[in-house]
Amino acid sequence: CSSPPQCVTTLEGHENEVKSVAWAPSGTLLATCSRDKSVWVWEVDEEEEYECVSVLNSHTQDVKHVVWHPNQELLASASYDDTVKLYQEEEDDWVCCATLEGHESTVWSLAFDRSGERLASCSDDKTVRIWRQYKPGNEEGVACSGTDPTWKCVCTLSGYHTRTIYDVAWCHLTGALATACGDDAIRVFEESASSDPRQPTFGLAAHLCSCCRRVGRAVTLHCSASVLKTSVEAEPSRRKRPRVSFSRHMSLMARAVFPVSFLE
C-alpha cells in the first residue's frame, strides 16, 4: 500500500491567522494571505525549497482570500477593507497593479472565469460583482493607464441573497457561477445567451437549500447540471432511510464548489 502523505515543509512568517492559500498555474508560486493584512508570494524550486519572494502590504485590513489568474501570473486578493487588489511581477518584484472598489463591506472571495478576462467577487454587502479586464486600445474606449489594463465592474448581482456571501466559484466548463451564503443556501447563476459582454446579465438557475425537506418522510435530493439548465427536484425515497439527510444541515454555508452533485 502507498505511504501516507507527509508534511514536506512548514512556511512561517505571517504574524496572525493565515486565511487562504493558492497555487499559480505554473505550480512554482504559492500565494498566502493573512489576518496580518499581508499577502505573501512564495517561490518553490525543483528541489522543493520554498522562498518568500515578496510581501505585499497593500490592504489596510485583514486579507480573506487569494486566487491566481487561470493562465497568467496575475494574483488577486479580497479583504476586510472592502477592496480587491491585483498584483503582478515587475522588475523582479511583485507590485499592486490595480485596486477594485465598489463593494460596501468585506469582500470574502474571488473567482476568475475560464478566460481570465472576468473576475467575480462576493461580499458581506450581499452582492456579487463581475469585473472585466480592458486592455489598452480596447474597442469600448475604456481608458487605461499606460500599458496596464483597467478592470471595470460590468455587472452586479443583488437582491438574491439575504445575508453575507462567503464564497463564489466560476465553473470553467459551463460558465455557471455558484455562491455560498450565510442564509444556508447555495445559488447557481447562468449568463444569458444574448448577454452583452459589456453589460452581461445573469439569471438564477438553481437555489439549493434544505427547504425541500419533508417532515416525517424520507426524501432523496437530485441535482442535475448542464450548460443550458440546472434544476433541483425532490422525490420520496424508495428506501426506508433517506440517502441524503438535512437533519444535521449546517446553519452556515461557507464553501461552494460547482459542479454540484448528490449521489442517488
CSV table of C-alpha atoms in Angstrom, one decimal:
chain,number,residue,atom,x,y,z
A,1,CYS,CA,0.0,0.0,0.0
A,2,SER,CA,1.1,3.6,-0.6
A,3,SER,CA,2.7,5.5,2.2
A,4,PRO,CA,0.6,8.2,4.0
A,5,PRO,CA,1.1,11.8,2.9
A,6,GLN,CA,3.9,13.6,4.7
A,7,CYS,CA,4.4,17.3,5.5
A,8,VAL,CA,7.4,18.3,3.4
A,9,THR,CA,7.7,21.9,4.7
A,10,THR,CA,6.2,24.4,7.1
A,11,LEU,CA,6.1,28.0,5.9
A,12,GLU,CA,6.3,30.6,8.6
A,13,GLY,CA,6.4,34.4,8.6
A,14,HIS,CA,2.8,35.6,8.9
A,15,GLU,CA,2.1,37.3,12.2
A,16,ASN,CA,-1.6,36.2,12.5
A,17,GLU,CA,-4.1,33.7,11.1
A,18,VAL,CA,-3.4,32.6,7.6
A,19,LYS,CA,-6.8,32.8,5.8
A,20,SER,CA,-6.2,31.4,2.3
A,21,VAL,CA,-3.6,29.8,0.0
A,22,ALA,CA,-3.5,29.4,-3.8
A,23,TRP,CA,-1.1,27.8,-6.3
A,24,ALA,CA,-0.2,29.7,-9.5
A,25,PRO,CA,-1.0,27.8,-12.8
A,26,SER,CA,2.8,27.1,-13.2
A,27,GLY,CA,3.0,25.3,-9.8
A,28,THR,CA,6.1,27.3,-9.0
A,29,LEU,CA,4.4,30.1,-7.0
A,30,LEU,CA,2.3,29.9,-3.9
A,31,ALA,CA,0.3,32.8,-2.6
A,32,THR,CA,-0.8,33.2,1.1
A,33,CYS,CA,-2.8,35.8,2.9
A,34,SER,CA,-3.4,36.6,6.5
A,35,ARG,CA,-5.2,38.5,9.2
A,36,ASP,CA,-1.9,40.4,9.5
A,37,LYS,CA,-3.1,42.4,6.4
A,38,SER,CA,-0.4,41.0,4.1
A,39,VAL,CA,-0.2,38.8,1.0
A,40,TRP,CA,3.0,36.7,0.6
A,41,VAL,CA,4.3,35.2,-2.6
A,42,TRP,CA,6.4,32.1,-2.2
A,43,GLU,CA,8.6,30.5,-4.9
A,44,VAL,CA,9.4,26.8,-5.0
A,45,ASP,CA,12.3,25.4,-6.9
A,46,GLU,CA,12.9,21.9,-8.4
A,47,GLU,CA,14.3,20.7,-5.1
A,48,GLU,CA,11.0,21.8,-3.4
A,49,GLU,CA,12.7,24.5,-1.5
A,50,TYR,CA,10.4,27.4,-0.7
A,51,GLU,CA,11.5,31.1,-0.6
A,52,CYS,CA,9.3,34.1,0.1
A,53,VAL,CA,10.0,36.4,-2.8
A,54,SER,CA,7.6,39.2,-1.9
A,55,VAL,CA,5.5,40.5,1.0
A,56,LEU,CA,2.6,42.8,-0.2
A,57,ASN,CA,1.1,45.2,2.3
A,58,SER,CA,-1.4,46.9,0.0
A,59,HIS,CA,-4.5,46.2,2.1
A,60,THR,CA,-5.4,48.1,5.3
A,61,GLN,CA,-7.3,45.3,6.9
A,62,ASP,CA,-7.1,41.5,7.1
A,63,VAL,CA,-7.0,39.6,3.8
A,64,LYS,CA,-9.6,36.9,3.4
A,65,HIS,CA,-8.8,35.3,0.1
A,66,VAL,CA,-6.3,34.9,-2.7
A,67,VAL,CA,-6.7,33.5,-6.2
A,68,TRP,CA,-4.5,33.3,-9.3
A,69,HIS,CA,-5.4,34.1,-12.9
A,70,PRO,CA,-6.0,30.8,-14.8
A,71,ASN,CA,-3.2,31.3,-17.3
A,72,GLN,CA,-1.2,34.2,-16.2
A,73,GLU,CA,0.9,35.1,-13.2
A,74,LEU,CA,-1.6,37.6,-12.0
A,75,LEU,CA,-2.8,37.5,-8.4
A,76,ALA,CA,-6.0,38.8,-6.8
A,77,SER,CA,-6.8,39.3,-3.2
A,78,ALA,CA,-10.0,40.1,-1.2
A,79,SER,CA,-10.1,42.0,2.1
A,80,TYR,CA,-11.9,43.2,5.1
A,81,ASP,CA,-11.1,46.7,3.8
A,82,ASP,CA,-13.9,46.3,1.2
A,83,THR,CA,-11.5,46.1,-1.8
A,84,VAL,CA,-10.0,43.7,-4.3
A,85,LYS,CA,-6.3,44.1,-5.1
A,86,LEU,CA,-4.5,42.8,-8.2
A,87,TYR,CA,-0.7,42.1,-8.3
A,88,GLN,CA,1.9,41.3,-11.0
A,89,GLU,CA,5.6,41.0,-11.1
A,90,GLU,CA,7.6,44.0,-12.3
A,91,GLU,CA,11.4,44.1,-12.4
A,92,ASP,CA,11.9,41.1,-10.1
A,93,ASP,CA,9.4,42.3,-7.6
A,94,TRP,CA,5.7,42.0,-7.0
A,95,VAL,CA,3.6,45.1,-7.0
A,96,CYS,CA,-0.1,46.1,-6.7
A,97,CYS,CA,-1.2,47.0,-10.2
A,98,ALA,CA,-5.0,47.7,-9.6
A,99,THR,CA,-7.5,48.3,-6.8
A,100,LEU,CA,-11.1,47.4,-7.4
A,101,GLU,CA,-13.5,49.4,-5.4
A,102,GLY,CA,-17.3,49.2,-5.2
A,103,HIS,CA,-18.3,46.7,-2.5
A,104,GLU,CA,-19.7,48.4,0.6
A,105,SER,CA,-18.4,45.8,3.1
A,106,THR,CA,-15.9,42.9,3.5
A,107,VAL,CA,-15.0,41.1,0.3
A,108,TRP,CA,-14.8,37.4,1.1
A,109,SER,CA,-13.9,35.5,-2.0
A,110,LEU,CA,-12.9,35.8,-5.7
A,111,ALA,CA,-13.1,33.6,-8.8
A,112,PHE,CA,-11.8,34.1,-12.4
A,113,ASP,CA,-13.7,32.8,-15.3
A,114,ARG,CA,-12.1,30.4,-17.8
A,115,SER,CA,-10.6,33.1,-20.0
A,116,GLY,CA,-9.3,35.1,-17.0
A,117,GLU,CA,-10.8,38.3,-18.5
A,118,ARG,CA,-13.5,38.5,-15.9
A,119,LEU,CA,-13.4,38.2,-12.1
A,120,ALA,CA,-16.2,37.6,-9.7
A,121,SER,CA,-16.2,38.9,-6.1
A,122,CYS,CA,-18.6,38.3,-3.3
A,123,SER,CA,-19.2,40.4,-0.2
A,124,ASP,CA,-20.7,41.0,3.2
A,125,ASP,CA,-22.9,43.6,1.3
A,126,LYS,CA,-24.9,40.6,-0.1
A,127,THR,CA,-23.9,41.2,-3.7
A,128,VAL,CA,-21.7,39.6,-6.3
A,129,ARG,CA,-19.8,41.9,-8.7
A,130,ILE,CA,-18.4,40.9,-12.1
A,131,TRP,CA,-15.3,42.8,-13.1
A,132,ARG,CA,-14.0,42.8,-16.7
A,133,GLN,CA,-10.5,43.5,-17.9
A,134,TYR,CA,-10.0,46.1,-20.6
A,135,LYS,CA,-6.6,46.3,-22.3
A,136,PRO,CA,-5.1,49.5,-23.8
A,137,GLY,CA,-6.7,50.3,-27.1
A,138,ASN,CA,-9.9,48.4,-26.4
A,139,GLU,CA,-12.8,48.9,-28.8
A,140,GLU,CA,-15.1,50.1,-25.9
A,141,GLY,CA,-12.9,53.1,-25.4
A,142,VAL,CA,-12.3,52.4,-21.7
A,143,ALA,CA,-9.3,54.5,-20.5
A,144,CYS,CA,-6.2,52.6,-19.4
A,145,SER,CA,-3.1,53.9,-17.6
A,146,GLY,CA,-0.1,53.3,-19.9
A,147,THR,CA,0.3,49.7,-20.8
A,148,ASP,CA,-1.6,48.4,-17.8
A,149,PRO,CA,-5.1,47.1,-18.3
A,150,THR,CA,-8.1,48.5,-16.5
A,151,TRP,CA,-10.7,46.4,-14.5
A,152,LYS,CA,-14.2,47.7,-14.5
A,153,CYS,CA,-17.4,46.4,-12.8
A,154,VAL,CA,-19.8,45.4,-15.6
A,155,CYS,CA,-22.5,43.6,-13.6
A,156,THR,CA,-23.8,43.5,-10.0
A,157,LEU,CA,-26.0,40.6,-8.8
A,158,SER,CA,-28.1,42.0,-6.0
A,159,GLY,CA,-31.4,41.1,-4.4
A,160,TYR,CA,-30.8,37.3,-4.5
A,161,HIS,CA,-29.0,36.9,-1.1
A,162,THR,CA,-30.3,37.9,2.3
A,163,ARG,CA,-27.0,37.5,4.2
A,164,THR,CA,-23.3,37.6,3.7
A,165,ILE,CA,-22.0,35.8,0.6
A,166,TYR,CA,-18.9,33.9,1.8
A,167,ASP,CA,-17.7,32.1,-1.4
A,168,VAL,CA,-18.1,32.2,-5.2
A,169,ALA,CA,-17.0,29.6,-7.7
A,170,TRP,CA,-16.9,30.0,-11.5
A,171,CYS,CA,-17.2,26.8,-13.5
A,172,HIS,CA,-14.6,26.7,-16.3
A,173,LEU,CA,-16.6,24.1,-18.2
A,174,THR,CA,-20.1,25.5,-18.3
A,175,GLY,CA,-19.6,29.2,-17.3
A,176,ALA,CA,-22.0,28.8,-14.4
A,177,LEU,CA,-21.5,30.8,-11.3
A,178,ALA,CA,-22.2,29.4,-7.8
A,179,THR,CA,-22.4,31.3,-4.5
A,180,ALA,CA,-22.4,30.2,-0.8
A,181,CYS,CA,-24.4,32.4,1.5
A,182,GLY,CA,-25.0,32.8,5.2
A,183,ASP,CA,-28.7,32.2,4.7
A,184,ASP,CA,-27.9,28.5,4.4
A,185,ALA,CA,-28.4,28.4,0.6
A,186,ILE,CA,-26.3,27.8,-2.5
A,187,ARG,CA,-27.3,29.6,-5.6
A,188,VAL,CA,-26.3,28.9,-9.2
A,189,PHE,CA,-26.4,31.6,-11.9
A,190,GLU,CA,-26.1,31.3,-15.6
A,191,GLU,CA,-25.3,34.0,-18.1
A,192,SER,CA,-28.0,34.8,-20.6
A,193,ALA,CA,-27.3,33.6,-24.2
A,194,SER,CA,-28.0,37.1,-25.6
A,195,SER,CA,-25.8,38.7,-22.9
A,196,ASP,CA,-23.8,41.7,-24.0
A,197,PRO,CA,-20.1,41.3,-22.9
A,198,ARG,CA,-20.0,45.0,-22.0
A,199,GLN,CA,-23.1,44.6,-19.7
A,200,PRO,CA,-23.6,40.9,-19.0
A,201,THR,CA,-26.8,39.6,-17.5
A,202,PHE,CA,-27.0,36.5,-15.2
A,203,GLY,CA,-30.1,34.7,-14.2
A,204,LEU,CA,-30.8,32.4,-11.2
A,205,ALA,CA,-30.7,28.8,-12.5
A,206,ALA,CA,-30.8,26.9,-9.1
A,207,HIS,CA,-31.4,27.6,-5.4
A,208,LEU,CA,-30.1,24.8,-3.3
A,209,CYS,CA,-31.3,24.7,0.3
A,210,SER,CA,-32.9,22.5,3.0
A,211,CYS,CA,-36.4,23.8,2.3
A,212,CYS,CA,-37.2,20.7,0.2
A,213,ARG,CA,-37.1,18.5,3.4
A,214,ARG,CA,-40.4,16.9,4.2
A,215,VAL,CA,-41.1,16.2,7.9
A,216,GLY,CA,-41.6,12.5,8.7
A,217,ARG,CA,-41.0,11.4,5.1
A,218,ALA,CA,-37.8,10.2,3.5
A,219,VAL,CA,-36.5,12.4,0.7
A,220,THR,CA,-33.9,11.9,-1.9
A,221,LEU,CA,-32.5,15.1,-3.5
A,222,HIS,CA,-31.4,15.0,-7.1
A,223,CYS,CA,-29.3,17.7,-8.6
A,224,SER,CA,-28.6,17.8,-12.3
A,225,ALA,CA,-26.5,20.3,-14.2
A,226,SER,CA,-25.9,21.1,-17.8
A,227,VAL,CA,-24.7,24.1,-19.9
A,228,LEU,CA,-28.3,25.1,-20.6
A,229,LYS,CA,-30.2,24.3,-17.4
A,230,THR,CA,-29.6,23.4,-13.8
A,231,SER,CA,-32.5,22.0,-11.9
A,232,VAL,CA,-33.2,20.6,-8.4
A,233,GLU,CA,-36.1,18.3,-7.6
A,234,ALA,CA,-37.1,16.2,-4.6
A,235,GLU,CA,-39.0,13.0,-4.6
A,236,PRO,CA,-39.8,10.3,-2.0
A,237,SER,CA,-37.1,7.8,-1.4
A,238,ARG,CA,-37.8,4.2,-2.2
A,239,ARG,CA,-35.6,3.1,0.7
A,240,LYS,CA,-36.6,3.1,4.4
A,241,ARG,CA,-33.9,5.6,5.2
A,242,PRO,CA,-33.1,8.8,3.3
A,243,ARG,CA,-29.9,8.7,1.4
A,244,VAL,CA,-29.4,12.4,1.7
A,245,SER,CA,-30.4,13.9,5.1
A,246,PHE,CA,-30.6,17.5,6.0
A,247,SER,CA,-31.3,16.9,9.7
A,248,ARG,CA,-27.8,18.0,10.5
A,249,HIS,CA,-27.7,20.7,7.9
A,250,MET,CA,-25.1,23.4,8.8
A,251,SER,CA,-26.6,26.7,9.7
A,252,LEU,CA,-23.8,28.5,7.8
A,253,MET,CA,-22.7,27.5,4.3
A,254,ALA,CA,-19.1,28.7,4.0
A,255,ARG,CA,-17.9,26.9,0.9
A,256,ALA,CA,-19.4,26.1,-2.5
A,257,VAL,CA,-17.9,24.1,-5.4
A,258,PHE,CA,-19.6,23.8,-8.8
A,259,PRO,CA,-20.5,21.4,-10.4
A,260,VAL,CA,-22.6,20.1,-7.6
A,261,SER,CA,-23.9,16.6,-7.4
A,262,PHE,CA,-25.6,14.3,-5.0
A,263,LEU,CA,-25.4,10.5,-5.3
A,264,GLU,CA,-28.7,8.9,-6.0
